[in-house]
Coordinates of C-alpha atoms and ligand atoms in Angstrom, one line a residue:
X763 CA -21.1 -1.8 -15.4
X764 CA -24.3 -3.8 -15.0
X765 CA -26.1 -1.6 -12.3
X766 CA -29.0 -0.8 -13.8
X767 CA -29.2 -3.6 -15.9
X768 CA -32.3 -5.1 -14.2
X769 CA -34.1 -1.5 -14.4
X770 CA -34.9 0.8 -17.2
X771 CA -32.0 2.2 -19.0
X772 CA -31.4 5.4 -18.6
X773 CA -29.5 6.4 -21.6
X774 CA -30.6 3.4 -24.0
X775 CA -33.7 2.6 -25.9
X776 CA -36.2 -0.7 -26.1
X777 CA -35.4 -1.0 -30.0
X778 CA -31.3 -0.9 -29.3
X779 CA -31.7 -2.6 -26.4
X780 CA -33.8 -5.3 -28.3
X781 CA -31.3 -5.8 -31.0
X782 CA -28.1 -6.1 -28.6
X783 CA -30.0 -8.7 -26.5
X784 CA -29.9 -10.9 -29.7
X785 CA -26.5 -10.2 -30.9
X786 CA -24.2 -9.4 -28.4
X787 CA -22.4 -11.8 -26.1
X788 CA -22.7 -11.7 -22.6
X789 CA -18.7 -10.1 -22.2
X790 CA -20.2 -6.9 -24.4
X791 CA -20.7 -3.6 -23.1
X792 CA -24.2 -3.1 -23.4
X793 CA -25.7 0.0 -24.4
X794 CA -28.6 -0.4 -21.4
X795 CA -26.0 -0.9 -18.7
X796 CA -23.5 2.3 -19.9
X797 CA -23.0 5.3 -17.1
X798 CA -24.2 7.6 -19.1
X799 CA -23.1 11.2 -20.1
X800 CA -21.8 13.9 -17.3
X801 CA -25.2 16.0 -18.4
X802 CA -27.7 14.0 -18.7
X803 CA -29.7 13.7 -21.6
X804 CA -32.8 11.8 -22.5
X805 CA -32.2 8.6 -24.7
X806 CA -32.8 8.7 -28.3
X807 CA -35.8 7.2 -29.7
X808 CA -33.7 4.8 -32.3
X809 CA -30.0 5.6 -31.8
X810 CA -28.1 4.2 -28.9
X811 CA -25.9 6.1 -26.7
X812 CA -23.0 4.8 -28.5
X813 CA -24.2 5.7 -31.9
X814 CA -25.0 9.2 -31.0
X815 CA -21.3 9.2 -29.6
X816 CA -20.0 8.0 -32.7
X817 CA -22.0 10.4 -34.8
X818 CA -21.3 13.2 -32.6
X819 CA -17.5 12.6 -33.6
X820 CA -18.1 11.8 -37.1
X821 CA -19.3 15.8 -37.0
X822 CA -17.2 17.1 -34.9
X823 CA -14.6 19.4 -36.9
X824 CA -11.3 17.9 -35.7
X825 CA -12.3 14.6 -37.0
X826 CA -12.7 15.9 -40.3
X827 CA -9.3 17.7 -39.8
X828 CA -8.1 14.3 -40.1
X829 CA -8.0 14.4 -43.7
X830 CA -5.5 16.6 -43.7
X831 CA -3.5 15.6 -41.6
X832 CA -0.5 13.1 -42.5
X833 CA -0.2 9.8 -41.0
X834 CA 3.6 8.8 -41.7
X835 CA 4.0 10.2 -45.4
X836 CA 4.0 13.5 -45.9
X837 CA 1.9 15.2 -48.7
X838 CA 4.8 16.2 -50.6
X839 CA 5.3 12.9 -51.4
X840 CA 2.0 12.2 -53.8
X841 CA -1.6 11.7 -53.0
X842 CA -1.6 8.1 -53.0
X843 CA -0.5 7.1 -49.4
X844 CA -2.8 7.2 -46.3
X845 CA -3.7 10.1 -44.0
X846 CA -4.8 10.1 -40.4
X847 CA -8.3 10.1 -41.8
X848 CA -7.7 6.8 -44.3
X849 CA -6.1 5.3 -41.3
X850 CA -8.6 6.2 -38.9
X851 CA -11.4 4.5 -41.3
X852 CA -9.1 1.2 -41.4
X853 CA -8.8 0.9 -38.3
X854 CA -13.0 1.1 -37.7
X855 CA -13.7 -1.2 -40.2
X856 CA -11.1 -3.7 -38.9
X857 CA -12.1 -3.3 -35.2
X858 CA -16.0 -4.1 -36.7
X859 CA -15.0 -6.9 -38.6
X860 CA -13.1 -8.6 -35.8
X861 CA -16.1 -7.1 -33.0
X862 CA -19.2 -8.4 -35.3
X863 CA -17.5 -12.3 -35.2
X864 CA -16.7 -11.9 -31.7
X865 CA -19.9 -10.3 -30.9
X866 CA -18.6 -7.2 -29.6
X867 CA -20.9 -3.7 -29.2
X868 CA -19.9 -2.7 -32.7
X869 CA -21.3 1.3 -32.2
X870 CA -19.0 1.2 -29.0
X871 CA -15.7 0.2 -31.4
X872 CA -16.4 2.4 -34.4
X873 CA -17.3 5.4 -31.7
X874 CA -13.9 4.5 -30.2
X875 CA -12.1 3.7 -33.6
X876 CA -13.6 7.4 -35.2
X877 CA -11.9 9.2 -31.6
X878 CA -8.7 7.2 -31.6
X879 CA -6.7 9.5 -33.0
X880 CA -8.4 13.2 -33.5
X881 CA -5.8 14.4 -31.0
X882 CA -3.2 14.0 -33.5
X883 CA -0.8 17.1 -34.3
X884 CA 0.0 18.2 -37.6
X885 CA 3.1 15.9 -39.1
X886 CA 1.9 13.2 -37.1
X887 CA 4.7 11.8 -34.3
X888 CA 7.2 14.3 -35.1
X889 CA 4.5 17.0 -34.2
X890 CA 4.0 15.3 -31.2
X891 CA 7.7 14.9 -30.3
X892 CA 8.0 19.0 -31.2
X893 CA 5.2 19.9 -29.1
X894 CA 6.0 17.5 -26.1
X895 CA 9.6 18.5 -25.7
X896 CA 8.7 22.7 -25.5
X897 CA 5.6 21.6 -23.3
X898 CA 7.4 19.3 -20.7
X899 CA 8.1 22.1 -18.0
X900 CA 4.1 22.4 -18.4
X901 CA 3.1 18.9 -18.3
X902 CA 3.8 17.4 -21.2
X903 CA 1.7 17.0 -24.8
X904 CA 0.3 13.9 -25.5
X905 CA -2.0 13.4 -28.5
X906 CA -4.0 10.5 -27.1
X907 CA -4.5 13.4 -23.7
X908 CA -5.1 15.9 -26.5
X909 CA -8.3 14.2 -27.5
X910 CA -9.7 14.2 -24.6
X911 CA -9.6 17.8 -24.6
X912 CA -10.9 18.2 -27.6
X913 CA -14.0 16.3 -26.8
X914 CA -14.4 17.3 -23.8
X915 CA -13.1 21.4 -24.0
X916 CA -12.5 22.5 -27.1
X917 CA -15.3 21.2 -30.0
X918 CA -18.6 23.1 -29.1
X919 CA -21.9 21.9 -30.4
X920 CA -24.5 22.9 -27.9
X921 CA -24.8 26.6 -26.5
X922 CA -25.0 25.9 -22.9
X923 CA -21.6 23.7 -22.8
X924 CA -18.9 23.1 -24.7
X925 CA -17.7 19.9 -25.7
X926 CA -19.6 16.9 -26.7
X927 CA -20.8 15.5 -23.9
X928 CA -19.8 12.2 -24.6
X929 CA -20.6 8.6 -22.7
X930 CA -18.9 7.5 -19.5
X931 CA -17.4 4.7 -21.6
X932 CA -15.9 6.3 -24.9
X933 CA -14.3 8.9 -22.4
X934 CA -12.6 6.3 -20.3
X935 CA -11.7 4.2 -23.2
X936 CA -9.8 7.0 -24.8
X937 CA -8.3 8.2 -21.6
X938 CA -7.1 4.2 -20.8
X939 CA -5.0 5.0 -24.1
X940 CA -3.5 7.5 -22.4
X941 CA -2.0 4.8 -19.9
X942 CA -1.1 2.6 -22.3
X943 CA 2.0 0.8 -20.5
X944 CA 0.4 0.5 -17.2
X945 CA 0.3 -3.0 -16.9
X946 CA -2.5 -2.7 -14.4
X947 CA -5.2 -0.7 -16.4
X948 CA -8.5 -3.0 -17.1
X949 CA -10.3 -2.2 -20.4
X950 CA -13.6 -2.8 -21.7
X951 CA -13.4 -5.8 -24.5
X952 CA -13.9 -3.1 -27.4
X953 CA -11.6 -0.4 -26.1
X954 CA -8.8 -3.2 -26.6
X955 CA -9.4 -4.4 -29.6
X956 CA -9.7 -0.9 -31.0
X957 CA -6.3 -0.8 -29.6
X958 CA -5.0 -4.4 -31.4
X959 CA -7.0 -3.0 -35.0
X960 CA -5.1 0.2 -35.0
X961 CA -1.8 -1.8 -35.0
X962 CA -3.5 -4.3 -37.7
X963 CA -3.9 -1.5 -39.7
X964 CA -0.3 0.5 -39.4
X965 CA 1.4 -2.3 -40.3
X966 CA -0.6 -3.1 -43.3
X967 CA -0.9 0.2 -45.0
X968 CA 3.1 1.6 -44.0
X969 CA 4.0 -2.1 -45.5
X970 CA 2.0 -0.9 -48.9
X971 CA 2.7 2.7 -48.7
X972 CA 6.7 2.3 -48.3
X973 CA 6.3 0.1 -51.7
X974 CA 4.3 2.4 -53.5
X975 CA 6.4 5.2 -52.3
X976 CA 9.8 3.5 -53.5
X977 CA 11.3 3.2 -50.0
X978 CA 11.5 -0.5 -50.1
X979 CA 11.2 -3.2 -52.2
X980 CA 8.9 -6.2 -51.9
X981 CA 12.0 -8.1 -52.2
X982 CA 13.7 -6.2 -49.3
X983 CA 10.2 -6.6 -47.3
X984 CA 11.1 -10.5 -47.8
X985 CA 13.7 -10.6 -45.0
X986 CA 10.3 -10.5 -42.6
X987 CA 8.7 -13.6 -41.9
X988 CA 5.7 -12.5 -42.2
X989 CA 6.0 -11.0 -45.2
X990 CA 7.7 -13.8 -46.5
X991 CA 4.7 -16.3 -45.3
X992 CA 1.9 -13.6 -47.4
X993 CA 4.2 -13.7 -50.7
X994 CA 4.3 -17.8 -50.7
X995 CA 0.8 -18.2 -49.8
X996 CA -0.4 -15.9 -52.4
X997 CA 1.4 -17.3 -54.7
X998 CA 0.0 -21.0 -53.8
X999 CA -2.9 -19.3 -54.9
X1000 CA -2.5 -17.5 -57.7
X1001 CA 1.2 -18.5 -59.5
X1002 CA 1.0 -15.8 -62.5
X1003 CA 0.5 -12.5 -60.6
X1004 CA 2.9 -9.7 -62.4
X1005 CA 5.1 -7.8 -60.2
X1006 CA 2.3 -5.0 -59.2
X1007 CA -0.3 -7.0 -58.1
X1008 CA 1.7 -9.4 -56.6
X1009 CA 2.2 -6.8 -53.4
X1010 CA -1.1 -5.6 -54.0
X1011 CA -2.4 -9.4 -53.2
X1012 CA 0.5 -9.4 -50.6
X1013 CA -0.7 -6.2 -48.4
X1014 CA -4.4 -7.3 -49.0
X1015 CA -3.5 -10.7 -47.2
X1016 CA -1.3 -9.4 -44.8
X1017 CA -4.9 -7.5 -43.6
X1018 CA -6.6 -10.6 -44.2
X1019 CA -4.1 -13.1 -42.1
X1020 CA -3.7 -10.8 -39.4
X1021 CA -7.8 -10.6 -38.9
X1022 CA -8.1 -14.0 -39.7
X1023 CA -5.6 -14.9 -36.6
X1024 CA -6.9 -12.2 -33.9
X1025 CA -10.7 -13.6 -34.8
X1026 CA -9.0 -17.5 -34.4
X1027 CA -7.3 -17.2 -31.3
X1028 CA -9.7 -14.3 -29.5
X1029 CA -12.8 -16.4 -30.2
X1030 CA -10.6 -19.7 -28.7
X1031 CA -9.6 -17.7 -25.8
X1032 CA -12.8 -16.3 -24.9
X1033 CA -15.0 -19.6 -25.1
X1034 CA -12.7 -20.9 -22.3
X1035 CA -13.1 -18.1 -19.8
X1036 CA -17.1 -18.1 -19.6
X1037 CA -17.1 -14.7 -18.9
X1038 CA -20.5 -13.3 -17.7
X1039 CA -20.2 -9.9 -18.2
X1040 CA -18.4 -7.0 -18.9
X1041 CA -16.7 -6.1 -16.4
X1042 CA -16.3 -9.9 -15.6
X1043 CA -14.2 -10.0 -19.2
X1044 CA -12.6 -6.4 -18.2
X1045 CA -11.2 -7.4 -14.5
X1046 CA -9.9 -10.4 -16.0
X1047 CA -6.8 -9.4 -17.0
X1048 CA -7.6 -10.9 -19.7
X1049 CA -6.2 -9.2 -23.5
X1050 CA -7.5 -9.1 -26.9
X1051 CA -4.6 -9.2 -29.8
X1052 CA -2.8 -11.5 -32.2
X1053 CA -1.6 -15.2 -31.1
X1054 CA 1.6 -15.3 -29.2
X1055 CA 3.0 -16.1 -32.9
X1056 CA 1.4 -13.5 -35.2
X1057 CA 3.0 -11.0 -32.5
X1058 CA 6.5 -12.0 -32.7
X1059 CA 6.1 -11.8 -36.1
X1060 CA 4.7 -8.3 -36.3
X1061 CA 7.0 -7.1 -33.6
X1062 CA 9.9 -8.4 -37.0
X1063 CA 8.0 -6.7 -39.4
X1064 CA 7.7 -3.2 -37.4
X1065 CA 11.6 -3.6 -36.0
X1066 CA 12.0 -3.9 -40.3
X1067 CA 9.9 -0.1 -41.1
X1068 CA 11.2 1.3 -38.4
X1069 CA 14.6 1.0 -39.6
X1070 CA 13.7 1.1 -43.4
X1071 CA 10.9 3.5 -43.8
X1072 CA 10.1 5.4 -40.8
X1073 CA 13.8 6.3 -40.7
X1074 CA 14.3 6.9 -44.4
X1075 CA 16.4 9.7 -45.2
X1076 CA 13.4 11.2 -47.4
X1077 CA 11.2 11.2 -44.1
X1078 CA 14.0 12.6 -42.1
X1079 CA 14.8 15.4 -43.3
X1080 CA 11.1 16.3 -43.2
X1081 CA 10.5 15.3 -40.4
X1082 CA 13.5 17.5 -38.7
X1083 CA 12.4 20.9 -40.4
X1084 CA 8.3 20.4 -39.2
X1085 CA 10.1 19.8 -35.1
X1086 CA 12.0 22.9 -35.7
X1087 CA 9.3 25.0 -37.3
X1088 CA 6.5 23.5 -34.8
X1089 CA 8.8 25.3 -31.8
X1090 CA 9.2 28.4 -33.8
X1091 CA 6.1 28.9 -34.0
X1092 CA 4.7 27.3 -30.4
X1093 CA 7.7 30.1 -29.0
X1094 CA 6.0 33.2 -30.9
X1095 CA 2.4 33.1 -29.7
X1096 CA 4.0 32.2 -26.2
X1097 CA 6.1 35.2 -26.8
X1098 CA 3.3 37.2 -27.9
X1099 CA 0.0 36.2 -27.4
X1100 CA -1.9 38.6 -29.3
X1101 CA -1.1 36.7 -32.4
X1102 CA -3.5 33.9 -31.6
X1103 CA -7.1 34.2 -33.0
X1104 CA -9.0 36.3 -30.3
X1105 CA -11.2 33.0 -29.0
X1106 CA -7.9 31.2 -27.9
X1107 CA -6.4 34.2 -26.2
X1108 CA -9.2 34.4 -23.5
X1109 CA -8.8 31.0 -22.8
X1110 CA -5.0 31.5 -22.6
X1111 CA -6.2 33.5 -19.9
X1112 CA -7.6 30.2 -18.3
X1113 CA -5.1 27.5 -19.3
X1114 CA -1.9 29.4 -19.5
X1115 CA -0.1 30.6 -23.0
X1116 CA 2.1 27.6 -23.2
X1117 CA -0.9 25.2 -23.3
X1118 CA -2.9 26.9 -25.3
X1119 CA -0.6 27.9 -28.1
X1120 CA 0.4 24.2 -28.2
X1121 CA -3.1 22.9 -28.3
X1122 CA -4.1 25.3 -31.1
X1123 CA -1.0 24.2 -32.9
X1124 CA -1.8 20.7 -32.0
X1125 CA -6.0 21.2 -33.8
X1126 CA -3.9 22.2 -36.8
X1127 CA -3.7 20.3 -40.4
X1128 CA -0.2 20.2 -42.0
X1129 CA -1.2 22.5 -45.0
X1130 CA -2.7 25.0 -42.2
X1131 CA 0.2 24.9 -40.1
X1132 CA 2.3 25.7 -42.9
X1133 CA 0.1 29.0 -43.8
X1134 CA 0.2 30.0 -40.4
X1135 CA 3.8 29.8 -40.1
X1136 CA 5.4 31.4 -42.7
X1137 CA 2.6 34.3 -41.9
X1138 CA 3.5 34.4 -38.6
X1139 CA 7.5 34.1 -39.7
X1140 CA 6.8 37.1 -42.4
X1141 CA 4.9 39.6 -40.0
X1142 CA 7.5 39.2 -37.2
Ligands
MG1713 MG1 -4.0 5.2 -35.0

């Protein structure tokens, strides 16, 4: 990634490239060394590539989708638990927090963090489930794929192409989520820690939202070591805390531990390995997450939602009607494209009916996919 390191940049800026030179460590991906965009464009005169890239998703209409969209909990069940939106947002500040002590390219993580998970379907894994199971004869529907597409096909914001013309390294950090078990895949230094925040910050907010929700009680959460070891060490500190903001403090320091460990051990780690650049650190083999111990401990603590919360009878039996209405309504526009909006049925013409009616199912918020399908149901 360093090959035009020595000359001018061609996508960067002297004032970016100034202020990364004095903050950055030498394992960072550095604005002045990116690949650059598939159309070129001329570099910004105070925003870096990855800026532009962030702000570029930050306007782009599926990431404001997000809000809508649900992340475990449904809607119907109040306002107070998090949406893909909320989540996405915890996840950038916790990948910055961790990147700015470990002197990572913080535009590159919150670019990355913003993109993680616009691909998402409405009614979040289940939607995905739906989707990939009617879409497997033709490929498959992955959301972490979807995004790409979306970026890349489907959001337009300049007349002459569609897309959003996004940096070499944002594209190929999303699409290395894509391949997430390969063992072999190499990743930039921020692309995995986006990767290690997003599971900081699941784990965190289902922990609260389960509680708030009723699911599960603190005391049942208490079988978890980890939760166990949060509960006595914030009550070392404060002894008097009433029931409520006892697993307020608890969640709050289940946040704070888990950062406080990935910053520990990833700043131990990487002072022993001297890398010297990039794509020194990224060849490595070398892996940004928790300590061996704060990951047998969170591998406990999702073992315990997955059986308590994300399989609660409440979440079931929503989750069973969105899969069957998500095929429903994927089958009639196969059956019939005319009923897409007239846009998506010329490009039905390009991509085939199947993908298309799953990815404009797939852009869909939950309250929008509901509309659309008891129209579509009623006018059938
Ligand atoms: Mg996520």
């Amino acid at each position: 990634m360093s090959i035009m390191s020595e000359s001018q940049s061609l996508v960067s800026n002297a004032v970016v490239d100034e202020r990364e030179a004095a903050l950055l460590a030498p394992y960072a991906m550095f604005s002045r060394d990116s690949l650059g965009r598939r159309r070129p464009e001329n570099p910004h005169p105070y925003r870096g590539p990855f800026q532009r890239d962030r702000d570029r998703i930050l306007h782009s209409s599926a990431y404001r989708r997000l809000s809508g969209k649900m992340q475990v909990f449904t809607g119907e069940m109040g306002d107070y638990h998090r949406t893909r939106l909320t989540h996405t947002q915890e996840v950038a500040t916790t990948a910055r927090t961790i990147g700015r002590v470990l002197r990572l390219n913080e535009d590159l993580i919150e670019a990355l963090a913003l993109m993680h998970d616009i691909g998402h379907p409405p009614y979040g894994h289940c939607g995905e489930d739906a989707l990939d199971e009617v879409m497997r004869p033709f490929g498959g529907f992955s959301h972490n794929r979807f995004a790409l597409t979306i970026v890349e096909e489907m959001e337009y914001r300049y007349q002459r192409h569609p897309g959003l013309n996004l940096t070499a390294e944002v594209l190929a950090g999303q699409a290395d989520r894509t391949e997430k078990n390969k063992s072999d895949r190499s990743s930039l230094l921020e692309v995995q820690l986006v990767d290690a925040a997003d599971s900081t910050a699941y784990d965190a907010h289902d922990t609260d939202d389960a509680v708030k929700l009723g699911l599960v009680t603190l005391e049942q959460l208490q079988e978890v070591a980890l939760i166990r070891q949060c509960v006595e060490q914030v009550r070392e500190h404060y002894s008097d805390l009433s029931e409520r903001f006892l697993s307020k403090a608890v969640v709050h320091h289940l946040v704070n531990l888990q950062v406080t460990d990935m910053i520990e051990h990833n700043v131990r780690e990487l002072r022993e390995r001297h890398f010297t650049s990039a794509t020194d650190a990224m060849t490595s083999g070398f892996r940004i997450g928790p300590s061996p111990e704060l990951a047998d401990k969170k591998r406990e603590l999702e073992g315990f939602l997955f059986q308590h919360v994300y399989r609660h009878p409440k979440l079931i039996s929503v989750r069973q009607q969105a899969h069957d209405k998500i095929q429903t309504l994927w089958g009639i526009y196969v059956e019939d494209p005319s009923r897409l909006p007239k846009k998506y049925q010329l490009r039905a013409e390009q991509i085939g009916i199947q993908v298309m009616a799953a990815h404009y199912i797939a852009g869909m918020t939950d309250r929008f996919f509901e509309d659309t399908y008891r129209l579509m149901i009623h006018s059938r």
